[in-house]
Short mmCIF file of C-alpha atoms in Angstrom, two decimals:
data_model
loop_
_atom_site.label_atom_id
_atom_site.label_comp_id
_atom_site.label_asym_id
_atom_site.label_seq_id
_atom_site.Cartn_x
_atom_site.Cartn_y
_atom_site.Cartn_z
CA MET A 40 0.00 0.00 0.00
CA THR A 41 1.28 3.44 -0.95
CA VAL A 42 0.75 5.93 1.87
CA ARG A 43 -1.35 8.86 0.70
CA VAL A 44 -2.07 11.82 2.98
CA ARG A 45 -3.49 15.28 2.45
CA PHE A 46 -3.50 18.79 3.83
CA ALA A 47 -6.94 20.28 3.28
CA PRO A 48 -7.20 23.89 4.53
CA SER A 49 -10.25 26.12 4.18
CA PRO A 50 -9.30 29.40 2.46
CA THR A 51 -11.14 31.67 4.87
CA GLY A 52 -8.10 33.60 6.09
CA TYR A 53 -4.34 33.39 6.49
CA LEU A 54 -2.38 30.14 6.85
CA HIS A 55 -2.50 29.54 10.61
CA ILE A 56 0.40 28.10 12.62
CA GLY A 57 -1.81 25.18 13.67
CA GLY A 58 -2.59 24.45 10.03
CA VAL A 59 1.09 24.58 9.14
CA ARG A 60 1.91 22.03 11.83
CA THR A 61 -0.80 19.73 10.45
CA ALA A 62 0.61 20.16 6.93
CA LEU A 63 4.14 19.49 8.22
CA PHE A 64 3.19 16.28 10.03
CA ASN A 65 1.38 15.01 6.94
CA TYR A 66 4.33 15.96 4.73
CA LEU A 67 6.86 14.23 6.99
CA PHE A 68 4.69 11.12 7.33
CA ALA A 69 4.37 10.88 3.54
CA ARG A 70 8.06 11.43 2.89
CA ASN A 71 9.10 9.00 5.65
CA HIS A 72 6.94 6.28 4.06
CA LYS A 73 7.86 7.30 0.49
CA GLY A 74 4.22 8.10 -0.08
CA LYS A 75 2.25 10.98 -1.61
CA PHE A 76 1.34 14.34 -0.09
CA ILE A 77 -1.77 15.98 -1.57
CA LEU A 78 -2.91 19.60 -1.23
CA ARG A 79 -6.68 20.13 -1.36
CA ILE A 80 -8.43 23.47 -0.92
CA GLU A 81 -11.78 23.06 0.82
CA ASP A 82 -13.53 26.14 -0.54
CA THR A 83 -17.22 25.25 -0.47
CA ASP A 84 -17.91 27.95 2.14
CA ARG A 85 -18.50 30.54 -0.54
CA SER A 86 -19.34 33.35 1.87
CA ARG A 87 -15.91 33.18 3.54
CA SER A 88 -13.53 31.59 1.02
CA THR A 89 -11.42 34.01 -1.02
CA GLU A 90 -8.88 33.83 -3.81
CA GLU A 91 -6.53 35.90 -1.64
CA SER A 92 -6.64 33.24 1.07
CA ILE A 93 -5.92 30.49 -1.46
CA ALA A 94 -2.93 32.45 -2.73
CA ALA A 95 -1.75 32.97 0.87
CA ILE A 96 -1.96 29.24 1.61
CA ILE A 97 0.07 28.36 -1.47
CA GLU A 98 2.59 31.12 -0.76
CA GLY A 99 3.03 29.90 2.81
CA MET A 100 3.49 26.28 1.74
CA LYS A 101 6.08 27.28 -0.84
CA TRP A 102 7.95 29.50 1.62
CA LEU A 103 8.22 26.59 4.04
CA GLY A 104 9.31 24.18 1.31
CA LEU A 105 6.38 21.81 1.88
CA ASP A 106 6.07 20.74 -1.73
CA TRP A 107 3.02 18.66 -2.61
CA ASP A 108 2.83 15.76 -5.07
CA GLU A 109 -0.73 16.31 -6.30
CA GLY A 110 -2.98 19.34 -6.37
CA PRO A 111 -3.91 21.86 -5.34
CA PHE A 112 -7.42 20.49 -5.87
CA ARG A 113 -10.44 22.71 -5.21
CA GLN A 114 -13.76 21.43 -3.96
CA THR A 115 -15.71 23.99 -5.98
CA ASP A 116 -14.45 22.18 -9.09
CA ARG A 117 -16.08 18.96 -7.86
CA LEU A 118 -19.65 20.01 -7.03
CA ASP A 119 -21.19 17.61 -9.57
CA ILE A 120 -19.41 14.68 -7.89
CA TYR A 121 -20.90 15.56 -4.49
CA LYS A 122 -24.36 15.93 -6.02
CA GLN A 123 -24.11 12.48 -7.59
CA HIS A 124 -23.17 10.93 -4.25
CA ALA A 125 -26.05 12.68 -2.49
CA GLU A 126 -28.49 11.37 -5.11
CA LYS A 127 -27.07 7.87 -4.64
CA LEU A 128 -27.73 8.02 -0.90
CA LEU A 129 -31.27 9.35 -1.52
CA LYS A 130 -31.98 6.53 -3.95
CA GLU A 131 -30.74 3.94 -1.45
CA GLU A 132 -32.79 5.60 1.34
CA LYS A 133 -29.64 6.40 3.30
CA ALA A 134 -30.47 10.09 3.11
CA TYR A 135 -33.64 12.17 3.02
CA TYR A 136 -34.94 15.63 2.22
CA CYS A 137 -35.34 18.00 5.16
CA TYR A 138 -37.78 20.90 4.90
CA CYS A 139 -37.09 22.47 8.29
CA THR A 140 -36.26 26.16 8.00
CA PRO A 141 -33.25 27.72 9.74
CA GLU A 142 -35.64 29.63 12.00
CA GLU A 143 -37.40 26.44 13.08
CA LEU A 144 -34.11 24.68 13.76
CA GLU A 145 -32.86 27.60 15.84
CA GLN A 146 -36.05 27.65 17.91
CA ARG A 147 -35.75 23.90 18.62
CA ARG A 148 -32.09 24.36 19.55
CA LYS A 149 -33.00 27.01 22.12
CA GLU A 150 -35.80 24.80 23.53
CA ALA A 151 -33.39 21.88 23.94
CA LEU A 152 -30.85 24.06 25.72
CA SER A 153 -33.51 25.47 28.05
CA LYS A 154 -34.37 21.88 29.09
CA GLY A 155 -30.72 20.98 29.62
CA ALA A 156 -30.74 18.62 26.64
CA VAL A 157 -28.06 18.28 23.97
CA PRO A 158 -29.23 20.32 20.96
CA LYS A 159 -29.46 18.06 17.93
CA TYR A 160 -31.82 17.51 15.03
CA ASP A 161 -34.94 15.65 16.17
CA GLY A 162 -35.37 13.70 12.91
CA ARG A 163 -38.89 14.90 12.17
CA CYS A 164 -38.36 14.85 8.39
CA ARG A 165 -36.73 11.40 8.45
CA GLU A 166 -39.96 9.51 7.74
CA LEU A 167 -41.89 12.42 6.20
CA LYS A 168 -44.54 11.21 3.71
CA ASN A 169 -46.03 14.45 2.43
CA SER A 170 -43.35 16.95 1.49
CA PRO A 171 -44.11 20.70 1.26
CA LYS A 172 -44.02 22.11 -2.25
CA ASP A 173 -42.99 25.69 -1.45
CA ILE A 174 -39.78 24.95 0.48
CA LYS A 175 -36.45 24.08 -1.12
CA PRO A 176 -35.11 21.22 1.00
CA ALA A 177 -31.69 20.35 2.33
CA ILE A 178 -30.51 16.73 2.30
CA ARG A 179 -29.75 14.94 5.57
CA PHE A 180 -27.81 11.74 6.10
CA LYS A 181 -29.62 8.91 7.90
CA THR A 182 -27.32 8.22 10.80
CA PRO A 183 -27.69 4.69 12.21
CA LYS A 184 -29.68 4.78 15.45
CA GLU A 185 -27.92 1.84 17.04
CA GLY A 186 -24.40 0.56 17.51
CA GLN A 187 -21.06 2.19 18.07
CA ILE A 188 -18.27 3.70 16.02
CA ILE A 189 -14.84 2.64 17.26
CA VAL A 190 -11.86 4.75 16.19
CA ASP A 191 -8.44 3.20 16.73
CA ASP A 192 -6.75 6.57 16.62
CA LEU A 193 -3.06 6.48 15.71
CA ILE A 194 -2.30 9.12 18.36
CA LYS A 195 -5.10 9.07 20.93
CA GLY A 196 -5.70 5.34 20.98
CA ARG A 197 -9.12 3.70 21.07
CA VAL A 198 -12.07 6.14 21.10
CA VAL A 199 -15.70 4.90 21.18
CA PHE A 200 -18.77 6.86 20.00
CA ASP A 201 -22.43 5.82 20.38
CA ASN A 202 -24.51 6.38 17.24
CA MET A 203 -27.48 7.37 19.40
CA GLN A 204 -25.54 10.50 20.38
CA LEU A 205 -25.20 11.58 16.75
CA ASP A 206 -27.86 13.41 14.76
CA ASP A 207 -28.79 13.30 11.09
CA LEU A 208 -26.35 15.83 9.72
CA ILE A 209 -27.02 17.94 6.64
CA ILE A 210 -24.90 16.76 3.71
CA MET A 211 -26.34 19.15 1.07
CA ARG A 212 -27.68 22.58 1.94
CA SER A 213 -30.88 23.85 0.39
CA ASP A 214 -28.79 25.97 -2.02
CA GLY A 215 -27.14 22.82 -3.38
CA ILE A 216 -23.77 23.37 -1.67
CA PRO A 217 -22.38 20.29 0.13
CA THR A 218 -21.20 20.38 3.73
CA TYR A 219 -17.76 19.64 5.15
CA ASN A 220 -18.41 16.18 6.62
CA PHE A 221 -19.84 14.98 3.30
CA THR A 222 -17.28 16.43 0.90
CA VAL A 223 -14.29 15.32 2.97
CA VAL A 224 -15.39 11.67 2.82
CA ILE A 225 -15.96 11.72 -0.93
CA ASP A 226 -12.69 13.52 -1.62
CA ASP A 227 -10.61 11.30 0.65
CA ALA A 228 -12.12 8.20 -0.93
CA ALA A 229 -11.68 9.47 -4.50
CA MET A 230 -8.07 10.49 -3.79
CA ASN A 231 -7.30 7.13 -2.12
CA ILE A 232 -6.25 8.78 1.14
CA THR A 233 -4.86 6.09 3.45
CA HIS A 234 -4.23 8.18 6.57
CA VAL A 235 -6.11 11.25 7.80
CA ILE A 236 -3.82 13.24 10.12
CA ARG A 237 -5.50 16.36 11.46
CA GLY A 238 -6.16 18.43 14.57
CA ASP A 239 -8.13 16.87 17.40
CA ASP A 240 -10.81 19.54 17.02
CA HIS A 241 -12.00 17.23 14.21
CA LEU A 242 -12.24 14.14 16.40
CA ASN A 243 -16.00 14.55 16.92
CA ASN A 244 -16.46 14.66 13.15
CA THR A 245 -14.78 11.28 12.71
CA PRO A 246 -17.74 9.01 13.70
CA ARG A 247 -20.06 10.98 11.42
CA GLN A 248 -17.62 10.59 8.54
CA ILE A 249 -17.12 6.87 9.21
CA ASN A 250 -20.88 6.36 8.99
CA ILE A 251 -20.86 8.09 5.59
CA TYR A 252 -17.91 5.94 4.43
CA ASN A 253 -19.90 2.86 5.39
CA ALA A 254 -23.06 4.09 3.67
CA LEU A 255 -21.15 4.76 0.44
CA GLY A 256 -19.23 1.50 0.63
CA TYR A 257 -15.81 3.17 0.71
CA PRO A 258 -12.78 1.86 2.64
CA ILE A 259 -12.11 3.78 5.85
CA PRO A 260 -8.69 5.43 6.20
CA LYS A 261 -6.69 5.35 9.42
CA PHE A 262 -7.13 8.42 11.61
CA GLY A 263 -4.65 10.31 13.75
CA HIS A 264 -5.72 13.42 15.66
CA LEU A 265 -3.02 15.87 16.70
CA PRO A 266 -3.20 17.67 20.07
CA MET A 267 -4.05 21.34 20.04
CA ILE A 268 -1.57 24.21 20.22
CA LEU A 269 -2.19 26.47 23.20
CA GLY A 270 -1.02 29.93 24.13
CA SER A 271 1.04 30.68 27.24
CA ASP A 272 -2.16 30.92 29.31
CA LYS A 273 -3.14 27.37 28.23
CA THR A 274 -6.05 28.58 26.11
CA ARG A 275 -6.36 27.92 22.39
CA LEU A 276 -3.72 29.80 20.41
CA SER A 277 -5.15 33.04 19.05
CA LYS A 278 -4.12 36.55 18.03
CA ARG A 279 -4.04 37.70 21.63
CA HIS A 280 -0.97 35.47 22.11
CA GLY A 281 0.84 37.15 19.21
CA ALA A 282 1.04 36.46 15.49
CA THR A 283 -0.68 33.25 14.37
CA SER A 284 -0.19 33.66 10.62
CA VAL A 285 2.86 31.84 9.32
CA MET A 286 3.55 34.61 6.78
CA ALA A 287 3.58 37.17 9.60
CA TYR A 288 6.64 35.37 10.90
CA LYS A 289 8.25 35.59 7.49
CA ASP A 290 7.61 39.34 7.55
CA MET A 291 9.15 39.53 11.05
CA GLY A 292 12.36 38.04 9.71
CA TYR A 293 12.07 34.38 10.63
CA LEU A 294 13.62 31.66 8.47
CA PRO A 295 11.45 28.82 7.16
CA GLU A 296 13.77 26.16 8.59
CA ALA A 297 13.42 27.71 12.07
CA MET A 298 9.63 27.70 11.76
CA LEU A 299 9.54 24.06 10.62
CA ASN A 300 11.97 22.95 13.33
CA TYR A 301 9.93 24.74 15.98
CA LEU A 302 6.51 23.54 14.85
CA VAL A 303 7.55 19.90 14.58
CA ARG A 304 8.59 20.02 18.24
CA LEU A 305 5.09 21.18 19.21
CA GLY A 306 3.79 17.72 19.94
CA TRP A 307 6.56 15.49 18.52
CA SER A 308 9.92 14.54 19.94
CA TYR A 309 12.90 12.36 19.18
CA LYS A 310 15.00 11.56 22.25
CA ASP A 311 16.50 14.84 23.53
CA GLN A 312 17.31 16.29 20.12
CA GLU A 313 16.20 19.89 19.54
CA ILE A 314 17.76 20.89 16.20
CA PHE A 315 16.70 18.99 13.06
CA SER A 316 17.36 19.45 9.40
CA LEU A 317 14.44 18.66 7.10
CA GLU A 318 16.27 15.52 5.97
CA GLU A 319 16.60 14.36 9.59
CA LEU A 320 12.92 15.03 10.23
CA ILE A 321 11.90 12.95 7.23
CA GLU A 322 14.14 10.10 8.39
CA LYS A 323 13.08 10.15 12.06
CA PHE A 324 9.40 11.19 11.97
CA ALA A 325 6.88 8.69 13.33
CA LEU A 326 3.38 9.16 14.70
CA GLU A 327 4.34 6.96 17.66
CA ASN A 328 6.40 9.89 18.94
CA VAL A 329 3.53 12.38 18.81
CA GLY A 330 2.29 13.20 22.29
CA LYS A 331 -1.33 13.17 23.39
CA ALA A 332 -1.17 16.35 25.46
CA ALA A 333 -1.67 19.84 24.04
CA ALA A 334 1.50 21.76 23.16
CA VAL A 335 2.22 25.32 24.37
CA PHE A 336 3.49 27.86 21.84
CA ASN A 337 6.61 29.60 23.18
CA PRO A 338 7.69 32.63 21.09
CA GLU A 339 11.04 32.83 22.91
CA LYS A 340 11.91 29.28 21.93
CA LEU A 341 11.07 30.06 18.31
CA LEU A 342 13.25 33.18 18.48
CA TRP A 343 16.12 31.11 19.91
CA LEU A 344 15.82 28.62 17.05
CA ASN A 345 15.74 31.43 14.50
CA SER A 346 18.87 32.91 16.02
CA HIS A 347 20.55 29.51 15.72
CA TYR A 348 19.67 29.15 12.04
CA ILE A 349 20.86 32.67 11.25
CA ASN A 350 24.11 31.97 13.08
CA VAL A 351 24.83 28.78 11.12
CA GLY A 352 23.30 30.03 7.86
CA ASP A 353 25.11 30.54 4.57
CA PRO A 354 25.99 34.26 4.40
CA LYS A 355 25.22 34.55 0.69
CA ARG A 356 21.76 33.00 1.10
CA LEU A 357 21.07 35.24 4.08
CA ALA A 358 22.23 38.25 2.05
CA ARG A 359 19.66 37.50 -0.65
CA LEU A 360 16.91 36.91 1.93
CA LEU A 361 17.85 40.23 3.52
CA MET A 362 16.96 42.34 0.46
CA PRO A 363 13.24 42.97 1.19
CA PHE A 364 14.05 43.82 4.80
CA LEU A 365 16.69 46.33 3.75
CA ILE A 366 14.04 47.96 1.56
CA ASN A 367 11.37 47.89 4.30
CA GLU A 368 13.75 49.47 6.79
CA GLY A 369 14.61 52.22 4.30
CA ILE A 370 18.28 51.22 4.13
CA ILE A 371 18.34 50.64 0.37
CA SER A 372 15.99 51.50 -2.47
CA VAL A 373 14.00 49.12 -4.63
CA ARG A 374 16.30 50.06 -7.52
CA GLN A 375 19.36 49.10 -5.53
CA ALA A 376 17.81 45.77 -4.60
CA HIS A 377 17.01 45.07 -8.23
CA ASP A 378 20.49 46.03 -9.34
CA ALA A 379 22.00 43.80 -6.68
CA LYS A 380 21.25 40.84 -8.94
CA ASP A 381 23.76 42.23 -11.41
CA LYS A 382 26.10 43.49 -8.67
CA ALA A 383 25.64 47.01 -10.01
CA GLU A 384 24.99 48.96 -6.81
CA ILE A 385 24.90 46.39 -4.01
CA ASP A 386 27.30 43.55 -4.51
CA ILE A 387 25.86 40.35 -3.00
CA ASP A 388 29.36 39.12 -2.22
CA TYR A 389 30.01 42.36 -0.33
CA LEU A 390 26.71 42.07 1.54
CA ALA A 391 27.50 38.43 2.36
CA LYS A 392 30.76 39.53 4.03
CA ALA A 393 28.83 42.03 6.13
CA VAL A 394 26.26 39.37 7.02
CA ALA A 395 28.99 36.91 7.99
CA SER A 396 30.38 39.43 10.46
CA LEU A 397 26.96 40.30 11.92
CA LYS A 398 24.87 37.14 11.94
CA GLU A 399 25.83 35.72 15.34
CA ARG A 400 24.65 38.94 17.02
CA ASN A 401 21.16 38.98 15.45
CA ARG A 402 18.04 36.89 15.97
CA THR A 403 15.89 37.89 12.98
CA LEU A 404 16.40 39.22 9.48
CA VAL A 405 14.87 42.51 10.61
CA GLU A 406 17.54 42.86 13.29
CA LEU A 407 20.20 41.79 10.80
CA ALA A 408 19.03 44.40 8.27
CA ASN A 409 19.25 47.20 10.80
CA SER A 410 22.66 45.99 11.99
CA ALA A 411 23.91 46.07 8.39
CA ARG A 412 22.91 49.70 7.87
CA TYR A 413 26.41 51.19 8.28
CA PHE A 414 27.82 48.69 5.79
CA LEU A 415 25.37 49.80 3.09
CA THR A 416 24.96 53.52 3.53
CA ASP A 417 27.28 56.32 4.58
CA ASP A 418 24.24 58.11 6.01
CA ILE A 419 24.66 56.30 9.31
CA LYS A 420 22.55 56.76 12.42
CA TRP A 421 24.45 58.41 15.26
CA ASP A 422 24.01 57.27 18.84
CA GLU A 423 23.99 60.60 20.67
CA LYS A 424 25.44 59.21 23.90
CA ALA A 425 28.22 57.43 22.01
CA VAL A 426 29.04 60.60 20.07
CA ALA A 427 29.12 62.68 23.25
CA LYS A 428 31.40 60.19 24.98
CA PHE A 429 33.87 59.31 22.23
CA LEU A 430 33.82 62.01 19.51
CA THR A 431 35.44 64.54 21.82
CA PRO A 432 38.01 67.27 21.24
CA GLU A 433 40.54 65.05 23.07
CA ASN A 434 40.03 62.32 20.47
CA LYS A 435 40.02 64.59 17.41
CA LEU A 436 43.80 64.49 16.92
CA LEU A 437 43.83 60.76 17.62
CA LEU A 438 41.31 60.13 14.82
CA LYS A 439 43.28 62.38 12.46
CA GLU A 440 46.45 60.39 13.07
CA LEU A 441 44.57 57.11 12.63
CA THR A 442 43.16 58.38 9.33
CA GLU A 443 46.64 59.19 8.03
CA LYS A 444 47.92 55.76 9.02
CA LEU A 445 44.97 53.97 7.34
CA LYS A 446 45.57 55.91 4.10
CA LYS A 447 48.97 54.19 3.89
CA VAL A 448 47.78 50.65 4.67
CA GLU A 449 48.45 48.18 1.84
CA PRO A 450 47.06 45.62 1.37
CA PHE A 451 43.92 46.87 3.08
CA ASN A 452 43.12 43.80 5.16
CA HIS A 453 42.39 43.32 8.84
CA ILE A 454 45.94 42.15 9.63
CA GLU A 455 47.55 45.31 8.26
CA ILE A 456 44.76 47.45 9.68
CA GLU A 457 45.37 46.00 13.14
CA LYS A 458 49.07 46.81 12.78
CA SER A 459 48.29 50.48 12.18
CA PHE A 460 46.09 50.58 15.29
CA ASN A 461 48.82 48.97 17.38
CA GLU A 462 51.42 51.41 16.05
CA LEU A 463 49.27 54.35 17.10
CA LYS A 464 48.56 52.70 20.47
CA ASP A 465 52.28 52.30 21.17
CA GLU A 466 53.11 55.81 19.97
CA LYS A 467 50.49 57.36 22.26
CA GLY A 468 50.91 55.00 25.19
CA LEU A 469 47.21 54.11 25.08
CA LYS A 470 45.17 50.98 25.43
CA LEU A 471 43.73 49.58 22.20
CA GLY A 472 40.17 50.26 23.34
CA GLN A 473 40.96 53.96 23.67
CA ILE A 474 41.48 54.04 19.90
CA ALA A 475 39.01 51.34 18.86
CA GLN A 476 35.91 52.86 20.48
CA PRO A 477 36.24 56.40 19.05
CA SER A 478 36.96 54.94 15.61
CA ARG A 479 34.03 52.51 15.93
CA VAL A 480 31.64 55.37 16.72
CA ALA A 481 33.07 57.42 13.85
CA ILE A 482 32.63 54.56 11.40
CA THR A 483 29.39 52.89 12.57
CA GLY A 484 27.68 55.55 14.68
CA SER A 485 27.57 53.17 17.64
CA THR A 486 29.76 51.54 20.28
CA VAL A 487 28.59 48.05 19.24
CA SER A 488 29.80 46.24 16.13
CA PRO A 489 31.77 43.18 15.07
CA GLY A 490 35.56 43.42 15.38
CA ILE A 491 36.58 46.90 14.25
CA PHE A 492 39.44 45.65 12.04
CA GLU A 493 37.01 43.34 10.20
CA VAL A 494 34.45 46.14 9.81
CA ILE A 495 37.07 48.50 8.38
CA GLU A 496 38.29 45.87 5.92
CA ILE A 497 34.77 45.06 4.67
CA ILE A 498 33.69 48.70 4.20
CA GLY A 499 36.88 49.51 2.33
CA LYS A 500 39.57 52.19 2.47
CA GLU A 501 37.90 54.96 0.49
CA ARG A 502 34.64 54.91 2.45
CA ILE A 503 36.39 54.47 5.79
CA ILE A 504 38.59 57.52 5.19
CA LYS A 505 35.55 59.60 4.26
CA ARG A 506 33.70 58.54 7.42
CA LEU A 507 36.62 59.29 9.68
CA GLU A 508 37.07 62.69 8.05
CA ARG A 509 33.36 63.41 8.42
CA ALA A 510 33.46 62.48 12.11
CA ILE A 511 36.56 64.61 12.63
CA GLY A 512 34.73 67.52 11.04
CA MET A 513 31.84 67.07 13.51
CA ILE A 514 34.11 67.48 16.51
CA ALA A 515 34.52 70.98 17.84
CA SER A 516 38.11 72.06 18.37
#
């Protein structure tokens, strides 16, 4: 048997973190078993589904590298198939027309609640002989009144449901649009889905769907229901806990590998290992290692992982990923970013050197972009306290002498640059920091940077001389 799994989001908003984790677990399960991963868009809720949401789902999946083998399929392209299945159930008397209006159903729901009863459809149209002519009916599934549905859940274990607790659910609305529990069964059967791995908020739908599988004569897939993701206050993860859209994290400067590594650890573990490459995840992933308890989303842990991946990342790749953030932060123009491809205005190799020197100090691409500012523009931001402390009249002559020494440095590399600093230090009887800090402020605008010799080498002689001379000119005599 070839394993076939699917990720089937509803395009009613952004791609949620919980949805991404479901997609990731399905993807890893498929790849681990050398099976197929299918993307299906469940867009029958016409009032809420949008093309923008579909595009966002696909963009998010591509950003994360969760490539699918088949799809994306759309349920709205399959409406005739659902209609045919509904007619089959009607013909076999496994479904029936329901003429109850929404207002009547709501009134009965309120009456049931007022009596302390579970609100469910009372089945009054189930054996209806004389149907009204002026009401367009919905179609309800005839749920068995006896027996049990037993789910041997791959994560939760054995779960038992009594059919008497289930009502006759609507499978086709009066407007001819099918409902979720009906379409999902038909699609999973038609697409030969072998394993349904989804959030445990769907667990109560499983017995209803199994009854429909049985009525249609389709084989029943294996089910695995993932524990929920909670916020820090142990309630369901929502916007009040921070960003829940996966693309929001992209915009905040997170790397896709950090997001995948973090989400897989929300409910799954492998010994004490914390850091996984995608290849390792595919090799090691098993549903047996998925926990039953809800996982708590920890933004600090995600930030730590992102910092790790930036620190070990390839500088040239990070440099290319940095481009939109440099634009958003106003450090470079769109034109410069475009020209960077041809190394016309921003040389990617140059930017990669800057990134290599900065990456271990930054946790996100936004932080990295702002840290790289003084490498990319001579219009640096001055830290007023640093300027007041180090760009003083006492240091003006020192910076002038350093400038003259740097003009003579050849080749202009950090070894020779360091020699010129040490020469000046010895001549003046100073400590190295007494020269390094004023020069760092003059060159970067701040007291914090990578090693000053490395910074000077990367920026280059011509620009360094200009910055020192500009800083000297700022200092009152």
